[in-house]
Amino acid sequence: MGLYCAWRWFVHASVRARWVAAAVLIALLASAIPAPAEAQTWQPRMWFFQGGWAEQHTRTWTVGVAWPWRSAWLWAGGAWSGYWEAAIGRWSTDGTDGRDRAWVTQFGVTPVFRYQKDRSPWFFEAGVGVTFIAPIYRNPRKRFSTTFNFNEQLAVGRHFGGQGEHQLSLRVQHVSNGGIRHPNPGEDFVQLRYTRAF
């Protein structure tokens, strides 16, 4: 519930409040980045594939890799950890100017917090990152005004396998420019992700 409230606050907060929140988040994440002596461990440890949908027959397919943080914190009866993810994806939506379908390419980087109760295979995630979309996304009812956008996501998922190497999660993702420029209709996706640890 707390993660959902934080996400809703971020979505509706002013641009200034978002920048302050982002600065605080970056400061918190700094401790999770490996020191130079540990740079050889700074390599992807997971890969993922996800597919999702939004309004106006919009579909998305994404692949990416993730780097788990070296730090974890015990709080509220469970472990708080996280990872950096880098992803590239394609969106397909209803076309404009007489085209049947329109396609855009998305590239994003997101720090993701994860909460997992002790000995539970279930986990909850929340992340806020940046994403670049080219060309500018538009369909007959929506038009973004910027290539640069923010990516906010919430997820619930479960580990599978003898070592917990398989993960399946249901995610809600909001993409918009945070009010930097208008129009800023944003797009909301529901996505299913499969993750495999190396």
JSON list of C-alpha atoms in Angstrom, two decimals:
[
{"chain": "A", "resi": 1, "resn": "MET", "atom": "CA", "xyz": [0.00, 0.00, 0.00]},
{"chain": "A", "resi": 2, "resn": "GLY", "atom": "CA", "xyz": [2.84, 2.38, 0.86]},
{"chain": "A", "resi": 3, "resn": "LEU", "atom": "CA", "xyz": [4.51, 1.83, -2.53]},
{"chain": "A", "resi": 4, "resn": "TYR", "atom": "CA", "xyz": [1.23, 2.51, -4.34]},
{"chain": "A", "resi": 5, "resn": "CYS", "atom": "CA", "xyz": [0.67, 5.75, -2.39]},
{"chain": "A", "resi": 6, "resn": "ALA", "atom": "CA", "xyz": [4.23, 6.88, -3.14]},
{"chain": "A", "resi": 7, "resn": "TRP", "atom": "CA", "xyz": [3.77, 6.13, -6.84]},
{"chain": "A", "resi": 8, "resn": "ARG", "atom": "CA", "xyz": [0.43, 8.00, -6.99]},
{"chain": "A", "resi": 9, "resn": "TRP", "atom": "CA", "xyz": [2.04, 10.97, -5.24]},
{"chain": "A", "resi": 10, "resn": "PHE", "atom": "CA", "xyz": [4.90, 11.01, -7.74]},
{"chain": "A", "resi": 11, "resn": "VAL", "atom": "CA", "xyz": [2.55, 10.83, -10.74]},
{"chain": "A", "resi": 12, "resn": "HIS", "atom": "CA", "xyz": [0.55, 13.85, -9.53]},
{"chain": "A", "resi": 13, "resn": "ALA", "atom": "CA", "xyz": [3.38, 15.87, -7.92]},
{"chain": "A", "resi": 14, "resn": "SER", "atom": "CA", "xyz": [4.69, 19.11, -9.37]},
{"chain": "A", "resi": 15, "resn": "VAL", "atom": "CA", "xyz": [7.77, 19.08, -11.59]},
{"chain": "A", "resi": 16, "resn": "ARG", "atom": "CA", "xyz": [9.84, 20.65, -8.80]},
{"chain": "A", "resi": 17, "resn": "ALA", "atom": "CA", "xyz": [8.70, 18.03, -6.27]},
{"chain": "A", "resi": 18, "resn": "ARG", "atom": "CA", "xyz": [9.58, 15.26, -8.73]},
{"chain": "A", "resi": 19, "resn": "TRP", "atom": "CA", "xyz": [13.10, 16.62, -9.20]},
{"chain": "A", "resi": 20, "resn": "VAL", "atom": "CA", "xyz": [13.59, 16.80, -5.42]},
{"chain": "A", "resi": 21, "resn": "ALA", "atom": "CA", "xyz": [12.30, 13.23, -5.03]},
{"chain": "A", "resi": 22, "resn": "ALA", "atom": "CA", "xyz": [14.59, 12.06, -7.85]},
{"chain": "A", "resi": 23, "resn": "ALA", "atom": "CA", "xyz": [17.62, 13.72, -6.19]},
{"chain": "A", "resi": 24, "resn": "VAL", "atom": "CA", "xyz": [16.84, 12.00, -2.87]},
{"chain": "A", "resi": 25, "resn": "LEU", "atom": "CA", "xyz": [16.41, 8.65, -4.65]},
{"chain": "A", "resi": 26, "resn": "ILE", "atom": "CA", "xyz": [19.74, 9.03, -6.47]},
{"chain": "A", "resi": 27, "resn": "ALA", "atom": "CA", "xyz": [21.48, 9.84, -3.17]},
{"chain": "A", "resi": 28, "resn": "LEU", "atom": "CA", "xyz": [20.01, 6.70, -1.59]},
{"chain": "A", "resi": 29, "resn": "LEU", "atom": "CA", "xyz": [21.06, 4.57, -4.54]},
{"chain": "A", "resi": 30, "resn": "ALA", "atom": "CA", "xyz": [24.64, 5.83, -4.53]},
{"chain": "A", "resi": 31, "resn": "SER", "atom": "CA", "xyz": [25.56, 3.36, -1.78]},
{"chain": "A", "resi": 32, "resn": "ALA", "atom": "CA", "xyz": [24.43, 0.48, -3.98]},
{"chain": "A", "resi": 33, "resn": "ILE", "atom": "CA", "xyz": [26.89, 1.24, -6.79]},
{"chain": "A", "resi": 34, "resn": "PRO", "atom": "CA", "xyz": [30.07, -0.88, -6.61]},
{"chain": "A", "resi": 35, "resn": "ALA", "atom": "CA", "xyz": [33.36, 0.77, -5.79]},
{"chain": "A", "resi": 36, "resn": "PRO", "atom": "CA", "xyz": [35.98, 0.90, -8.58]},
{"chain": "A", "resi": 37, "resn": "ALA", "atom": "CA", "xyz": [37.82, -2.10, -7.11]},
{"chain": "A", "resi": 38, "resn": "GLU", "atom": "CA", "xyz": [34.63, -4.10, -7.57]},
{"chain": "A", "resi": 39, "resn": "ALA", "atom": "CA", "xyz": [34.02, -2.92, -11.13]},
{"chain": "A", "resi": 40, "resn": "GLN", "atom": "CA", "xyz": [34.52, -6.40, -12.56]},
{"chain": "A", "resi": 41, "resn": "THR", "atom": "CA", "xyz": [31.30, -7.47, -10.78]},
{"chain": "A", "resi": 42, "resn": "TRP", "atom": "CA", "xyz": [29.32, -4.66, -12.41]},
{"chain": "A", "resi": 43, "resn": "GLN", "atom": "CA", "xyz": [27.90, -6.86, -15.14]},
{"chain": "A", "resi": 44, "resn": "PRO", "atom": "CA", "xyz": [24.33, -7.94, -15.91]},
{"chain": "A", "resi": 45, "resn": "ARG", "atom": "CA", "xyz": [23.09, -10.75, -13.69]},
{"chain": "A", "resi": 46, "resn": "MET", "atom": "CA", "xyz": [19.57, -11.06, -15.15]},
{"chain": "A", "resi": 47, "resn": "TRP", "atom": "CA", "xyz": [17.80, -10.69, -18.46]},
{"chain": "A", "resi": 48, "resn": "PHE", "atom": "CA", "xyz": [14.08, -10.17, -19.01]},
{"chain": "A", "resi": 49, "resn": "PHE", "atom": "CA", "xyz": [11.39, -10.09, -21.65]},
{"chain": "A", "resi": 50, "resn": "GLN", "atom": "CA", "xyz": [8.02, -8.42, -21.22]},
{"chain": "A", "resi": 51, "resn": "GLY", "atom": "CA", "xyz": [4.92, -7.73, -23.23]},
{"chain": "A", "resi": 52, "resn": "GLY", "atom": "CA", "xyz": [2.07, -5.39, -22.44]},
{"chain": "A", "resi": 53, "resn": "TRP", "atom": "CA", "xyz": [-0.83, -3.33, -23.64]},
{"chain": "A", "resi": 54, "resn": "ALA", "atom": "CA", "xyz": [-2.47, 0.08, -23.22]},
{"chain": "A", "resi": 55, "resn": "GLU", "atom": "CA", "xyz": [-5.40, 1.99, -24.72]},
{"chain": "A", "resi": 56, "resn": "GLN", "atom": "CA", "xyz": [-5.90, 2.55, -28.45]},
{"chain": "A", "resi": 57, "resn": "HIS", "atom": "CA", "xyz": [-4.69, -0.96, -29.29]},
{"chain": "A", "resi": 58, "resn": "THR", "atom": "CA", "xyz": [-1.20, 0.01, -28.15]},
{"chain": "A", "resi": 59, "resn": "ARG", "atom": "CA", "xyz": [1.14, -2.92, -27.56]},
{"chain": "A", "resi": 60, "resn": "THR", "atom": "CA", "xyz": [4.69, -3.04, -26.25]},
{"chain": "A", "resi": 61, "resn": "TRP", "atom": "CA", "xyz": [7.48, -5.64, -26.32]},
{"chain": "A", "resi": 62, "resn": "THR", "atom": "CA", "xyz": [10.63, -5.09, -24.30]},
{"chain": "A", "resi": 63, "resn": "VAL", "atom": "CA", "xyz": [13.91, -6.89, -23.61]},
{"chain": "A", "resi": 64, "resn": "GLY", "atom": "CA", "xyz": [16.49, -5.84, -21.08]},
{"chain": "A", "resi": 65, "resn": "VAL", "atom": "CA", "xyz": [19.20, -6.70, -18.59]},
{"chain": "A", "resi": 66, "resn": "ALA", "atom": "CA", "xyz": [19.56, -5.94, -14.88]},
{"chain": "A", "resi": 67, "resn": "TRP", "atom": "CA", "xyz": [22.37, -5.38, -12.38]},
{"chain": "A", "resi": 68, "resn": "PRO", "atom": "CA", "xyz": [21.42, -6.28, -8.78]},
{"chain": "A", "resi": 69, "resn": "TRP", "atom": "CA", "xyz": [22.66, -3.91, -6.09]},
{"chain": "A", "resi": 70, "resn": "ARG", "atom": "CA", "xyz": [25.29, -5.18, -3.70]},
{"chain": "A", "resi": 71, "resn": "SER", "atom": "CA", "xyz": [23.47, -3.66, -0.71]},
{"chain": "A", "resi": 72, "resn": "ALA", "atom": "CA", "xyz": [20.25, -4.75, 0.98]},
{"chain": "A", "resi": 73, "resn": "TRP", "atom": "CA", "xyz": [18.42, -3.36, 3.99]},
{"chain": "A", "resi": 74, "resn": "LEU", "atom": "CA", "xyz": [16.29, -5.22, 6.54]},
{"chain": "A", "resi": 75, "resn": "TRP", "atom": "CA", "xyz": [13.13, -3.34, 7.46]},
{"chain": "A", "resi": 76, "resn": "ALA", "atom": "CA", "xyz": [9.40, -3.97, 8.01]},
{"chain": "A", "resi": 77, "resn": "GLY", "atom": "CA", "xyz": [9.77, -7.73, 8.30]},
{"chain": "A", "resi": 78, "resn": "GLY", "atom": "CA", "xyz": [11.62, -8.22, 5.05]},
{"chain": "A", "resi": 79, "resn": "ALA", "atom": "CA", "xyz": [14.52, -7.28, 2.83]},
{"chain": "A", "resi": 80, "resn": "TRP", "atom": "CA", "xyz": [14.74, -4.13, 0.70]},
{"chain": "A", "resi": 81, "resn": "SER", "atom": "CA", "xyz": [17.07, -4.52, -2.26]},
{"chain": "A", "resi": 82, "resn": "GLY", "atom": "CA", "xyz": [17.03, -3.51, -5.87]},
{"chain": "A", "resi": 83, "resn": "TYR", "atom": "CA", "xyz": [18.68, -3.37, -9.24]},
{"chain": "A", "resi": 84, "resn": "TRP", "atom": "CA", "xyz": [19.43, -1.14, -12.20]},
{"chain": "A", "resi": 85, "resn": "GLU", "atom": "CA", "xyz": [17.74, -2.13, -15.42]},
{"chain": "A", "resi": 86, "resn": "ALA", "atom": "CA", "xyz": [18.44, -1.11, -19.00]},
{"chain": "A", "resi": 87, "resn": "ALA", "atom": "CA", "xyz": [15.79, -1.95, -21.56]},
{"chain": "A", "resi": 88, "resn": "ILE", "atom": "CA", "xyz": [14.94, -1.45, -25.21]},
{"chain": "A", "resi": 89, "resn": "GLY", "atom": "CA", "xyz": [11.47, -1.94, -26.58]},
{"chain": "A", "resi": 90, "resn": "ARG", "atom": "CA", "xyz": [9.04, -1.27, -29.37]},
{"chain": "A", "resi": 91, "resn": "TRP", "atom": "CA", "xyz": [5.55, 0.22, -29.14]},
{"chain": "A", "resi": 92, "resn": "SER", "atom": "CA", "xyz": [2.90, -0.41, -31.77]},
{"chain": "A", "resi": 93, "resn": "THR", "atom": "CA", "xyz": [-0.23, 1.75, -31.84]},
{"chain": "A", "resi": 94, "resn": "ASP", "atom": "CA", "xyz": [-3.05, 2.89, -34.11]},
{"chain": "A", "resi": 95, "resn": "GLY", "atom": "CA", "xyz": [-1.54, 4.89, -36.96]},
{"chain": "A", "resi": 96, "resn": "THR", "atom": "CA", "xyz": [-2.10, 8.46, -38.05]},
{"chain": "A", "resi": 97, "resn": "ASP", "atom": "CA", "xyz": [-1.94, 10.10, -41.47]},
{"chain": "A", "resi": 98, "resn": "GLY", "atom": "CA", "xyz": [-3.61, 7.12, -43.12]},
{"chain": "A", "resi": 99, "resn": "ARG", "atom": "CA", "xyz": [-1.22, 4.51, -41.73]},
{"chain": "A", "resi": 100, "resn": "ASP", "atom": "CA", "xyz": [-2.64, 1.33, -40.21]},
{"chain": "A", "resi": 101, "resn": "ARG", "atom": "CA", "xyz": [0.00, 1.04, -37.45]},
{"chain": "A", "resi": 102, "resn": "ALA", "atom": "CA", "xyz": [2.66, 3.35, -36.04]},
{"chain": "A", "resi": 103, "resn": "TRP", "atom": "CA", "xyz": [5.86, 2.14, -34.35]},
{"chain": "A", "resi": 104, "resn": "VAL", "atom": "CA", "xyz": [8.22, 3.83, -31.89]},
{"chain": "A", "resi": 105, "resn": "THR", "atom": "CA", "xyz": [11.40, 2.60, -30.20]},
{"chain": "A", "resi": 106, "resn": "GLN", "atom": "CA", "xyz": [11.96, 3.06, -26.49]},
{"chain": "A", "resi": 107, "resn": "PHE", "atom": "CA", "xyz": [15.23, 2.94, -24.51]},
{"chain": "A", "resi": 108, "resn": "GLY", "atom": "CA", "xyz": [15.20, 3.35, -20.75]},
{"chain": "A", "resi": 109, "resn": "VAL", "atom": "CA", "xyz": [17.30, 3.10, -17.60]},
{"chain": "A", "resi": 110, "resn": "THR", "atom": "CA", "xyz": [15.55, 2.58, -14.26]},
{"chain": "A", "resi": 111, "resn": "PRO", "atom": "CA", "xyz": [16.62, 1.99, -10.65]},
{"chain": "A", "resi": 112, "resn": "VAL", "atom": "CA", "xyz": [14.13, -0.45, -9.12]},
{"chain": "A", "resi": 113, "resn": "PHE", "atom": "CA", "xyz": [13.50, -1.04, -5.41]},
{"chain": "A", "resi": 114, "resn": "ARG", "atom": "CA", "xyz": [12.38, -4.53, -4.35]},
{"chain": "A", "resi": 115, "resn": "TYR", "atom": "CA", "xyz": [10.72, -5.62, -1.11]},
{"chain": "A", "resi": 116, "resn": "GLN", "atom": "CA", "xyz": [10.51, -9.31, -0.20]},
{"chain": "A", "resi": 117, "resn": "LYS", "atom": "CA", "xyz": [9.20, -10.80, 3.05]},
{"chain": "A", "resi": 118, "resn": "ASP", "atom": "CA", "xyz": [11.42, -13.31, 4.83]},
{"chain": "A", "resi": 119, "resn": "ARG", "atom": "CA", "xyz": [11.32, -16.75, 3.16]},
{"chain": "A", "resi": 120, "resn": "SER", "atom": "CA", "xyz": [8.53, -15.69, 0.79]},
{"chain": "A", "resi": 121, "resn": "PRO", "atom": "CA", "xyz": [8.81, -16.30, -2.96]},
{"chain": "A", "resi": 122, "resn": "TRP", "atom": "CA", "xyz": [6.66, -13.17, -3.54]},
{"chain": "A", "resi": 123, "resn": "PHE", "atom": "CA", "xyz": [8.10, -9.69, -4.05]},
{"chain": "A", "resi": 124, "resn": "PHE", "atom": "CA", "xyz": [6.96, -6.14, -4.71]},
{"chain": "A", "resi": 125, "resn": "GLU", "atom": "CA", "xyz": [8.82, -3.58, -6.82]},
{"chain": "A", "resi": 126, "resn": "ALA", "atom": "CA", "xyz": [8.72, 0.14, -7.54]},
{"chain": "A", "resi": 127, "resn": "GLY", "atom": "CA", "xyz": [10.97, 2.17, -9.81]},
{"chain": "A", "resi": 128, "resn": "VAL", "atom": "CA", "xyz": [11.32, 5.58, -11.41]},
{"chain": "A", "resi": 129, "resn": "GLY", "atom": "CA", "xyz": [13.66, 6.10, -14.34]},
{"chain": "A", "resi": 130, "resn": "VAL", "atom": "CA", "xyz": [14.20, 7.90, -17.61]},
{"chain": "A", "resi": 131, "resn": "THR", "atom": "CA", "xyz": [13.23, 6.75, -21.06]},
{"chain": "A", "resi": 132, "resn": "PHE", "atom": "CA", "xyz": [13.75, 8.01, -24.60]},
{"chain": "A", "resi": 133, "resn": "ILE", "atom": "CA", "xyz": [11.13, 7.37, -27.28]},
{"chain": "A", "resi": 134, "resn": "ALA", "atom": "CA", "xyz": [11.73, 7.96, -30.99]},
{"chain": "A", "resi": 135, "resn": "PRO", "atom": "CA", "xyz": [9.99, 9.09, -33.03]},
{"chain": "A", "resi": 136, "resn": "ILE", "atom": "CA", "xyz": [7.68, 11.08, -30.72]},
{"chain": "A", "resi": 137, "resn": "TYR", "atom": "CA", "xyz": [4.77, 8.83, -29.76]},
{"chain": "A", "resi": 138, "resn": "ARG", "atom": "CA", "xyz": [1.35, 9.64, -31.18]},
{"chain": "A", "resi": 139, "resn": "ASN", "atom": "CA", "xyz": [-1.87, 7.93, -32.15]},
{"chain": "A", "resi": 140, "resn": "PRO", "atom": "CA", "xyz": [-5.28, 9.29, -33.21]},
{"chain": "A", "resi": 141, "resn": "ARG", "atom": "CA", "xyz": [-6.14, 10.32, -29.61]},
{"chain": "A", "resi": 142, "resn": "LYS", "atom": "CA", "xyz": [-2.77, 11.02, -27.94]},
{"chain": "A", "resi": 143, "resn": "ARG", "atom": "CA", "xyz": [0.41, 12.86, -28.81]},
{"chain": "A", "resi": 144, "resn": "PHE", "atom": "CA", "xyz": [3.53, 13.16, -26.68]},
{"chain": "A", "resi": 145, "resn": "SER", "atom": "CA", "xyz": [5.49, 16.41, -26.98]},
{"chain": "A", "resi": 146, "resn": "THR", "atom": "CA", "xyz": [8.96, 15.15, -26.01]},
{"chain": "A", "resi": 147, "resn": "THR", "atom": "CA", "xyz": [11.35, 12.33, -26.80]},
{"chain": "A", "resi": 148, "resn": "PHE", "atom": "CA", "xyz": [12.62, 12.39, -23.19]},
{"chain": "A", "resi": 149, "resn": "ASN", "atom": "CA", "xyz": [10.16, 10.95, -20.66]},
{"chain": "A", "resi": 150, "resn": "PHE", "atom": "CA", "xyz": [9.95, 9.50, -17.17]},
{"chain": "A", "resi": 151, "resn": "ASN", "atom": "CA", "xyz": [9.08, 5.89, -16.50]},
{"chain": "A", "resi": 152, "resn": "GLU", "atom": "CA", "xyz": [7.29, 4.93, -13.26]},
{"chain": "A", "resi": 153, "resn": "GLN", "atom": "CA", "xyz": [6.49, 1.32, -12.51]},
{"chain": "A", "resi": 154, "resn": "LEU", "atom": "CA", "xyz": [4.94, -0.89, -9.83]},
{"chain": "A", "resi": 155, "resn": "ALA", "atom": "CA", "xyz": [5.07, -4.69, -9.87]},
{"chain": "A", "resi": 156, "resn": "VAL", "atom": "CA", "xyz": [4.17, -7.79, -7.93]},
{"chain": "A", "resi": 157, "resn": "GLY", "atom": "CA", "xyz": [5.95, -11.03, -8.76]},
{"chain": "A", "resi": 158, "resn": "ARG", "atom": "CA", "xyz": [7.10, -14.47, -7.70]},
{"chain": "A", "resi": 159, "resn": "HIS", "atom": "CA", "xyz": [10.30, -16.52, -7.81]},
{"chain": "A", "resi": 160, "resn": "PHE", "atom": "CA", "xyz": [10.31, -20.04, -9.31]},
{"chain": "A", "resi": 161, "resn": "GLY", "atom": "CA", "xyz": [12.93, -22.76, -9.69]},
{"chain": "A", "resi": 162, "resn": "GLY", "atom": "CA", "xyz": [15.26, -24.54, -7.29]},
{"chain": "A", "resi": 163, "resn": "GLN", "atom": "CA", "xyz": [17.46, -21.46, -6.87]},
{"chain": "A", "resi": 164, "resn": "GLY", "atom": "CA", "xyz": [14.73, -18.91, -7.52]},
{"chain": "A", "resi": 165, "resn": "GLU", "atom": "CA", "xyz": [16.33, -18.20, -10.89]},
{"chain": "A", "resi": 166, "resn": "HIS", "atom": "CA", "xyz": [13.00, -17.71, -12.69]},
{"chain": "A", "resi": 167, "resn": "GLN", "atom": "CA", "xyz": [10.74, -14.75, -11.95]},
{"chain": "A", "resi": 168, "resn": "LEU", "atom": "CA", "xyz": [7.30, -13.82, -13.24]},
{"chain": "A", "resi": 169, "resn": "SER", "atom": "CA", "xyz": [5.80, -10.41, -12.48]},
{"chain": "A", "resi": 170, "resn": "LEU", "atom": "CA", "xyz": [2.75, -8.33, -13.33]},
{"chain": "A", "resi": 171, "resn": "ARG", "atom": "CA", "xyz": [3.63, -4.67, -13.81]},
{"chain": "A", "resi": 172, "resn": "VAL", "atom": "CA", "xyz": [1.87, -1.34, -14.16]},
{"chain": "A", "resi": 173, "resn": "GLN", "atom": "CA", "xyz": [3.93, 1.29, -15.97]},
{"chain": "A", "resi": 174, "resn": "HIS", "atom": "CA", "xyz": [3.26, 4.99, -16.52]},
{"chain": "A", "resi": 175, "resn": "VAL", "atom": "CA", "xyz": [5.29, 6.92, -19.11]},
{"chain": "A", "resi": 176, "resn": "SER", "atom": "CA", "xyz": [5.09, 10.72, -19.41]},
{"chain": "A", "resi": 177, "resn": "ASN", "atom": "CA", "xyz": [7.37, 13.76, -19.45]},
{"chain": "A", "resi": 178, "resn": "GLY", "atom": "CA", "xyz": [6.36, 14.92, -15.97]},
{"chain": "A", "resi": 179, "resn": "GLY", "atom": "CA", "xyz": [4.95, 18.21, -17.20]},
{"chain": "A", "resi": 180, "resn": "ILE", "atom": "CA", "xyz": [8.16, 19.43, -18.85]},
{"chain": "A", "resi": 181, "resn": "ARG", "atom": "CA", "xyz": [6.19, 20.31, -21.99]},
{"chain": "A", "resi": 182, "resn": "HIS", "atom": "CA", "xyz": [2.59, 20.06, -23.14]},
{"chain": "A", "resi": 183, "resn": "PRO", "atom": "CA", "xyz": [0.66, 18.19, -24.35]},
{"chain": "A", "resi": 184, "resn": "ASN", "atom": "CA", "xyz": [1.56, 15.51, -21.81]},
{"chain": "A", "resi": 185, "resn": "PRO", "atom": "CA", "xyz": [-1.18, 12.84, -21.93]},
{"chain": "A", "resi": 186, "resn": "GLY", "atom": "CA", "xyz": [1.07, 10.02, -20.72]},
{"chain": "A", "resi": 187, "resn": "GLU", "atom": "CA", "xyz": [0.52, 6.35, -21.42]},
{"chain": "A", "resi": 188, "resn": "ASP", "atom": "CA", "xyz": [-0.31, 3.58, -18.94]},
{"chain": "A", "resi": 189, "resn": "PHE", "atom": "CA", "xyz": [0.66, -0.03, -19.61]},
{"chain": "A", "resi": 190, "resn": "VAL", "atom": "CA", "xyz": [-0.14, -3.34, -17.99]},
{"chain": "A", "resi": 191, "resn": "GLN", "atom": "CA", "xyz": [2.75, -5.75, -18.61]},
{"chain": "A", "resi": 192, "resn": "LEU", "atom": "CA", "xyz": [3.77, -9.32, -17.91]},
{"chain": "A", "resi": 193, "resn": "ARG", "atom": "CA", "xyz": [7.52, -9.87, -17.39]},
{"chain": "A", "resi": 194, "resn": "TYR", "atom": "CA", "xyz": [9.63, -13.03, -17.34]},
{"chain": "A", "resi": 195, "resn": "THR", "atom": "CA", "xyz": [13.08, -12.70, -15.77]},
{"chain": "A", "resi": 196, "resn": "ARG", "atom": "CA", "xyz": [15.91, -15.24, -15.76]},
{"chain": "A", "resi": 197, "resn": "ALA", "atom": "CA", "xyz": [18.97, -14.95, -13.53]},
{"chain": "A", "resi": 198, "resn": "PHE", "atom": "CA", "xyz": [22.30, -15.80, -15.18]}
]
